[in-house]
Amino acid sequence: MDRDKLLDIYTRTMRIARFDEQMRSVIMSGKLATLYYTVRGQELVTAAMMAAANKDDYLVTTYRGQHDQIAKGVPLDLLIAEIAGRETGTCKGKGGSMHITHPATGVMVTTGVVGSGLPIANGLALASQNRKDGKITICCFGDGATNIGAFHESMNMAQLYGLPVIFFCQNNRYGEHTAFADHTKVENIALRAAAYNMKAIHVDGNDTEAMYAAAVEAVEHARSGKGPVLLEAMCYRMMGHFFGADFSYMPPDHLAEMAAEDPLPKLRKLMLDHQFSEEELDGMVATLDKEIEDAMTFAFESPFPSAAELTVDVFEEKIVEGRYGA
Amino acid sequence: MDRDKLLDIYTRTMRIARFDEQMRSVIMSGKLATLYYTVRGQELVTAAMMAAANKDDYLVTTYRGQHDQIAKGVPLDLLIAEIAGRETGTCKGKGGSMHITHPATGVMVTTGVVGSGLPIANGLALASQNRKDGKITICCFGDGATNIGAFHESMNMAQLYGLPVIFFCQNNRYGEHTAFADHTKVENIALRAAAYNMKAIHVDGNDTEAMYAAAVEAVEHARSGKGPVLLEAMCYRMMGHFFGADFSYMPPDHLAEMAAEDPLPKLRKLMLDHQFSEEELDGMVATLDKEIEDAMTFAFESPFPSAAELTVDVFEEKIVEGRYGA
Amino acid sequence: MSKITMGQGLNRAIDEAMAEDEGVILLGEDVAAKQGGGVFKISAGLTEKYGEHRIRATPISEQAIMGACVGAALTGFRPIAEIMLMNFVTVCMDQIVNHAAKLRFMSGGQTNVPLVIRTTTGVGVGFGGQHSDMLEAWFAHVPGLKIVTPSNAADAQGLMRAAIACNDPVIFIENILCYGLQSDDPGANHVVPLGKAAVTQEGRDVSIITYGRTVLDALEVAGQLKDEGISAEVIDLRTIAPFDEEAVLASVKKTGRAIVLHEAVKAFGTGAEISARINEKLFGQLKAPVVRIGGAFSAVPMANVLEQAWIPNKDEIKEAARAAVKWGN
Amino acid sequence: MSKITMGQGLNRAIDEAMAEDEGVILLGEDVAAKQGGGVFKISAGLTEKYGEHRIRATPISEQAIMGACVGAALTGFRPIAEIMLMNFVTVCMDQIVNHAAKLRFMSGGQTNVPLVIRTTTGVGVGFGGQHSDMLEAWFAHVPGLKIVTPSNAADAQGLMRAAIACNDPVIFIENILCYGLQSDDPGANHVVPLGKAAVTQEGRDVSIITYGRTVLDALEVAGQLKDEGISAEVIDLRTIAPFDEEAVLASVKKTGRAIVLHEAVKAFGTGAEISARINEKLFGQLKAPVVRIGGAFSAVPMANVLEQAWIPNKDEIKEAARAAVKWGN
Ligand SMILES: Cc1ncc(C[n+]2csc(CCOP(=O)(O)OP(=O)(O)O)c2C)c(N)n1
Ligand SMILES: Cc1ncc(C[n+]2csc(CCOP(=O)(O)OP(=O)(O)O)c2C)c(N)n1
Ligand SMILES: [Mg+2]
Ligand SMILES: [Mg+2]
């Protein structure tokens, strides 16, 4: 594949990977106490997806969305400051990791409610359709989310209206503690598109070239006005549901299967095959590490929000005691 | 087909048809003011379905459910008394036509909320599965209901647990004022079963023999422990959404198409082909009319419930002012 | 002077807003021309003017309706979501409460949701337990939502214009029995500000604080009480939350007696908050206990006799006023 | 004496009920042994004893979970539905409100729904705006539902037994911060009747009426107030609706002063009903205005500093008690 595009995907992937590792270590160190949904194993799928999209396309994602946000371009300093509950965070510390919002990079909603991003994604796409602004909306969610009502209603409405939206299912084989085979009897999620007469793509998300090709196909379909597409990328949740959570319920053979499919070593090998040298790759990683360390420093040196923040952003006007019984 | 079974289906069908016609005339006459969802055009599909099931199987239906309830065996006097809001009605007049309940004939829930019967049907079936009582649950709903979240969640759960339930979609081509093609892009509802790896049957509900065969197949599948089935019976809503409602939004060609497919003349012809005489058929109808008139008399001569009814059936214990701020 | 009905007022307000702003769109079941402009015809004529891309008939998918409106609102559109009957909000509370109400706050003010959620309900039409509920108390308890309900056609038009102009989500509750109510035509571009109550009837002896259809009952009762020499003041809140505390307290300070009236179930209803606030702010200044009158403690029954016994009735209001005035002597 | 935690108490009550009645089943996400017995491990060990047909791990499908429990309950089963966090009731309100709560009434008493809806929530763990809400006020406004919440391990066990035995739907709210709380072991088959409050601390000067986690705050404050010579009585409602009006009125009659405290948003919260009722029934007998203390008027923020500012705090309670006692002099 195109060497520049590969480099782009590699950079996005490693920015996510290094961020994830450093987040885990800062939590381990006790320096930060927060609920963090690790993205280990899902770095590549979203890097390839966002590399195929435009900066001003809309993104809707979930609590497990830091990889999507980074791939889309959310600045790491603002992102980490938000996760650390600082005034300088994307949301002034009010939202936290589950609710990252950053319209400047198209990140319109990050939801903590399973499946709830899909109906909202339709609305963003509907606005683009009416405005004819050429944007598409990418909506990220997991395999478990496809069993909830909002998924179904949204798929049907998107196809009915021919909305420019990509339903990007990152099938990491688990919904919290429940394995795929224990939450549905359908063989894969892509098969569900037929219930709406919608285009579907099913791809091995750990294969960089296949994943990128699928992303490009999905983006072209949605942007061309042909309507929505359901893109299912097979990947693995390589750790527990959130960082630190017990995952003894994951059987050994599954863990072994995952290790063998880890996208990071596979991608590194692909880079080497494309004549990137070990040195170059290590150099890039070092640069990313520096970027992340600076962002961490920025975040941890930032002040906490003031209590007065409770009275703003509830309504357009400030909350005044009495009127609201507050 | 078997002559006795055909007679059974004919009797259920005509009991519904005569009830529906007399309900409409009593409303027209001004003697009864109520919201009545006419079942004109859907008499046969449910008659055939219930003729294939057992009296003690469970039924869950909707506001447009009088045909299902009658086919299942709910006594007409109690049914009409309930619709007329009388103390002698199935629900003491508290429920009305949208909420007919009659456990004695397996009618466990009639809901006014689109799609909400499906999750409940799963629960009835789950109880049967645990009790091994051999019962199946029949859940009736419309085409429009298949676009709501509850449909999706219920289908997935039923297949996951292998529940003995028949999802009986009476596709009458309209959801309130919205035609099928304007509420989904899927060609038919049966196709949606694939999203759950569920067995599906699609049948012309105006063809008595085909409809009964489909019903038998569905019942055998569910009762044998093979799990749920989605049965889609194509039919027509031959009048407005509720009786008296304007239906100018229904195009003439559609109205013509419906008239040609009316199940009642078709069934009558089938009866004649099976050596039932005109006289016999008319005689049966006369008997049914008498039964319905008696039921109407019973209903309209019954007393209205007393206001004290507001304090009972809220909880097991009576409501006492004060405790409940009532 | 020419008259308009509540239905016409609502239709006109939406029409005016749509003419002004391409971003005003309407999503709901059966709302487009092809379906007859809504089951209550509130959007009649709008598809012809603004097109199906702005008047979107939807599948029966309330979560998708609400979510689509939330998403469009995030881009600066001003969507109007029509939920056919208020009980059906129970299938889309997540989008309203976890998203529409909270996105401004959770995003630290980066985004906001200028959304109007229109819905209708009402007791007295024989629709029974699943089609008659008044659930405004739920929404009032959710920071980030405003709740509005008109008691007359002119207010319906003016409040709808204000609701569409509001940069935060507004729950707009219409009473099914009120669509035919007539008012003097308030003319074009009539706006009634959110958060302001109306003193619909001046009085000295007792304040009846209410909203929506029961304003009519209160006015009728106030008229009858006059003949008994009791001067009742009627406050139409118009905005239920945040409600006009100043207006309520001013009235009760004057009369020293308050009756809080609504059609919704009395227990844990909005009347509880209003009563609690009056008692907190006017402790020791009341001549009689604040009385709450509301719906009975049961699901709404279908049988008409029971339904009529369920709704707060005028004799009950009259009795409460008499008792308040007599209190202590 | 040996101790149990709230988690253990809940697990034991469910275990005892399951051993007694084949009809007691549990549905919820991750609840079975294969998933580790629930994310909070409340159902640990039960699958091994009673099998996967009775402990059913579900897909992420709250409407299907709730509906399945309603349906099973209609046949005489006594299902327990686990909704992982209270905010997720927003995706299944229809089954709870339009069905579970109303089927007994709408069927004229032919059917009933003996269902327990277990859920957990709580402010103070940094879960943010969509995982911390206290929505009991919504359910209290719905005739046909009972709402229960324990403040200690023994009550958790006893109330759960009573909830499972109840022939009507019960919303059972657990506070995420309380699972580790320890009580003296109440022993097997411990039952705490629904609808009965507990006087957790006797006092003369002011009544603090509360429930759930804030009972702990109230008790701590009561202890501190003693040193100031203020004798505070603490009432733990245990059943929020229908609440124990007799107990509340008896206490406030005695003290003449009331503080109603809960973690939920204050505006239009359950405290409004309790305050309104006290004012209605004890008009003229109060020495000070009834004070309500509750959560701030915003979504629950994630940042810890903001979250702590959001929750009702002990100084606020103390101040309110002092002010009430000082009132008028
Ligand atoms: C409506 C709802 N139910 C339950 C939860 C609790 N929950 C959070 S994440 C999760 C699992 C989601 O699985 P999946 O969709 O596969 O996404 P993944 O976590 O694997 O990325 C659950 C059940 C929730 N957040 N929302
Ligand atoms: C959740 C919900 N949304 C909307 C409605 C209003 N409504 C009542 S019947 C109906 C149409 C249902 O169509 P379909 O499922 O095809 O059943 P049919 O009436 O054709 O038998 C609608 C939209 C409702 N009852 N419930
Ligand atoms: Mg997953
Ligand atoms: Mg239909």
Short mmCIF file of C-alpha atoms in Angstrom, two decimals, chain C residues 63 87 90-94 97-99 102 105-106 129-130 133-134 137-138 140-144 240-241 243 264-270 272-273 275-277 279-280 283 286-290 292 296-301 327, chain D residues 63 87 90-94 97-99 102 105-106 129-130 133-134 137-138 140-144 240-241 243 264-270 272-273 275-277 279-280 283 286-290 292 296-301 327:
data_model
loop_
_atom_site.label_atom_id
_atom_site.label_comp_id
_atom_site.label_asym_id
_atom_site.label_seq_id
_atom_site.Cartn_x
_atom_site.Cartn_y
_atom_site.Cartn_z
CA GLN C 63 -34.99 6.53 20.37
CA ASN C 87 -46.30 7.85 27.57
CA THR C 90 -40.66 6.01 28.30
CA VAL C 91 -38.94 4.39 25.33
CA CYS C 92 -36.57 7.31 24.74
CA MET C 93 -35.78 8.71 28.20
CA ASP C 94 -32.10 7.92 27.71
CA VAL C 97 -32.15 12.68 30.09
CA ASN C 98 -28.66 11.28 29.61
CA HIS C 99 -27.96 13.18 26.41
CA LYS C 102 -26.54 16.81 29.86
CA PHE C 105 -22.72 20.42 30.89
CA MET C 106 -20.67 17.31 30.15
CA GLY C 129 -53.55 3.52 31.32
CA GLN C 130 -50.83 3.74 28.69
CA ASP C 133 -49.98 10.00 31.75
CA MET C 134 -48.66 13.42 32.76
CA ALA C 137 -42.46 15.84 37.25
CA TRP C 138 -39.84 13.45 35.89
CA ALA C 140 -38.55 18.85 36.14
CA HIS C 141 -36.19 16.73 38.28
CA VAL C 142 -33.60 16.68 35.48
CA PRO C 143 -31.19 19.65 35.42
CA GLY C 144 -30.82 20.90 31.85
CA ILE C 240 -43.38 24.37 34.82
CA ALA C 241 -39.63 24.20 35.29
CA PHE C 243 -41.07 27.89 37.36
CA ALA C 264 -50.74 14.61 37.06
CA VAL C 265 -50.72 12.12 39.92
CA LYS C 266 -50.53 14.14 43.15
CA ALA C 267 -47.98 11.98 44.95
CA PHE C 268 -44.43 13.15 44.21
CA GLY C 269 -45.79 15.47 41.52
CA THR C 270 -44.63 18.98 40.62
CA ALA C 272 -44.89 18.91 45.92
CA GLU C 273 -41.96 21.10 44.87
CA SER C 275 -45.75 23.53 47.93
CA ALA C 276 -42.40 22.83 49.58
CA ARG C 277 -40.96 26.06 48.15
CA ASN C 279 -43.59 26.70 52.77
CA GLU C 280 -39.85 27.34 52.86
CA PHE C 283 -42.95 30.14 56.67
CA LEU C 286 -49.42 31.54 55.60
CA LYS C 287 -53.00 31.75 56.84
CA ALA C 288 -53.74 28.10 55.94
CA PRO C 289 -51.81 25.01 54.88
CA VAL C 290 -50.86 24.81 51.22
CA ARG C 292 -52.23 20.10 46.69
CA ALA C 296 -55.61 9.84 41.93
CA PHE C 297 -53.01 7.31 43.00
CA SER C 298 -53.60 4.70 40.29
CA ALA C 299 -53.01 4.17 36.60
CA VAL C 300 -55.50 6.12 34.50
CA PRO C 301 -58.56 3.88 34.09
CA TRP C 327 -59.04 27.84 58.24
CA GLN D 63 -35.93 -3.69 27.62
CA ASN D 87 -29.05 5.50 34.67
CA THR D 90 -33.79 5.21 31.04
CA VAL D 91 -33.72 2.60 28.28
CA CYS D 92 -36.41 0.42 29.87
CA MET D 93 -38.81 2.83 31.59
CA ASP D 94 -41.65 1.64 29.37
CA VAL D 97 -43.84 2.19 34.20
CA ASN D 98 -46.34 1.24 31.50
CA HIS D 99 -46.28 -2.47 32.24
CA LYS D 102 -49.87 -0.99 35.73
CA PHE D 105 -54.62 -2.35 37.74
CA MET D 106 -55.28 -2.53 34.00
CA GLY D 129 -22.88 12.38 34.35
CA GLN D 130 -24.33 9.17 32.93
CA ASP D 133 -28.00 9.58 38.93
CA MET D 134 -30.49 8.94 41.72
CA ALA D 137 -38.35 10.43 42.53
CA TRP D 138 -39.47 9.27 39.08
CA ALA D 140 -42.20 7.33 43.50
CA HIS D 141 -44.51 9.30 41.17
CA VAL D 142 -45.73 6.08 39.52
CA PRO D 143 -48.65 4.34 41.27
CA GLY D 144 -47.99 0.62 41.47
CA ILE D 240 -39.00 5.63 50.01
CA ALA D 241 -42.44 5.04 48.54
CA PHE D 243 -42.99 6.08 52.86
CA ALA D 264 -30.63 12.99 44.52
CA VAL D 265 -31.04 16.41 42.90
CA LYS D 266 -32.99 18.56 45.35
CA ALA D 267 -35.33 20.20 42.84
CA PHE D 268 -38.50 18.15 42.37
CA GLY D 269 -36.94 15.31 44.38
CA THR D 270 -38.58 13.01 46.90
CA ALA D 272 -40.36 17.88 48.10
CA GLU D 273 -43.14 15.36 48.74
CA SER D 275 -41.65 18.35 53.02
CA ALA D 276 -45.04 19.14 51.50
CA ARG D 277 -46.66 16.35 53.51
CA ASN D 279 -46.28 21.02 56.12
CA GLU D 280 -49.79 19.84 55.27
CA PHE D 283 -49.31 23.19 59.82
CA LEU D 286 -43.56 23.55 63.29
CA LYS D 287 -40.94 25.61 65.12
CA ALA D 288 -38.94 26.24 61.93
CA PRO D 289 -39.36 25.80 58.19
CA VAL D 290 -38.76 22.31 56.85
CA ARG D 292 -34.51 20.22 52.11
CA ALA D 296 -26.85 20.34 43.15
CA PHE D 297 -28.84 21.44 40.11
CA SER D 298 -26.56 20.04 37.40
CA ALA D 299 -25.54 16.74 35.89
CA VAL D 300 -23.08 14.89 38.13
CA PRO D 301 -19.62 16.15 37.18
CA TRP D 327 -35.04 29.88 64.22
#
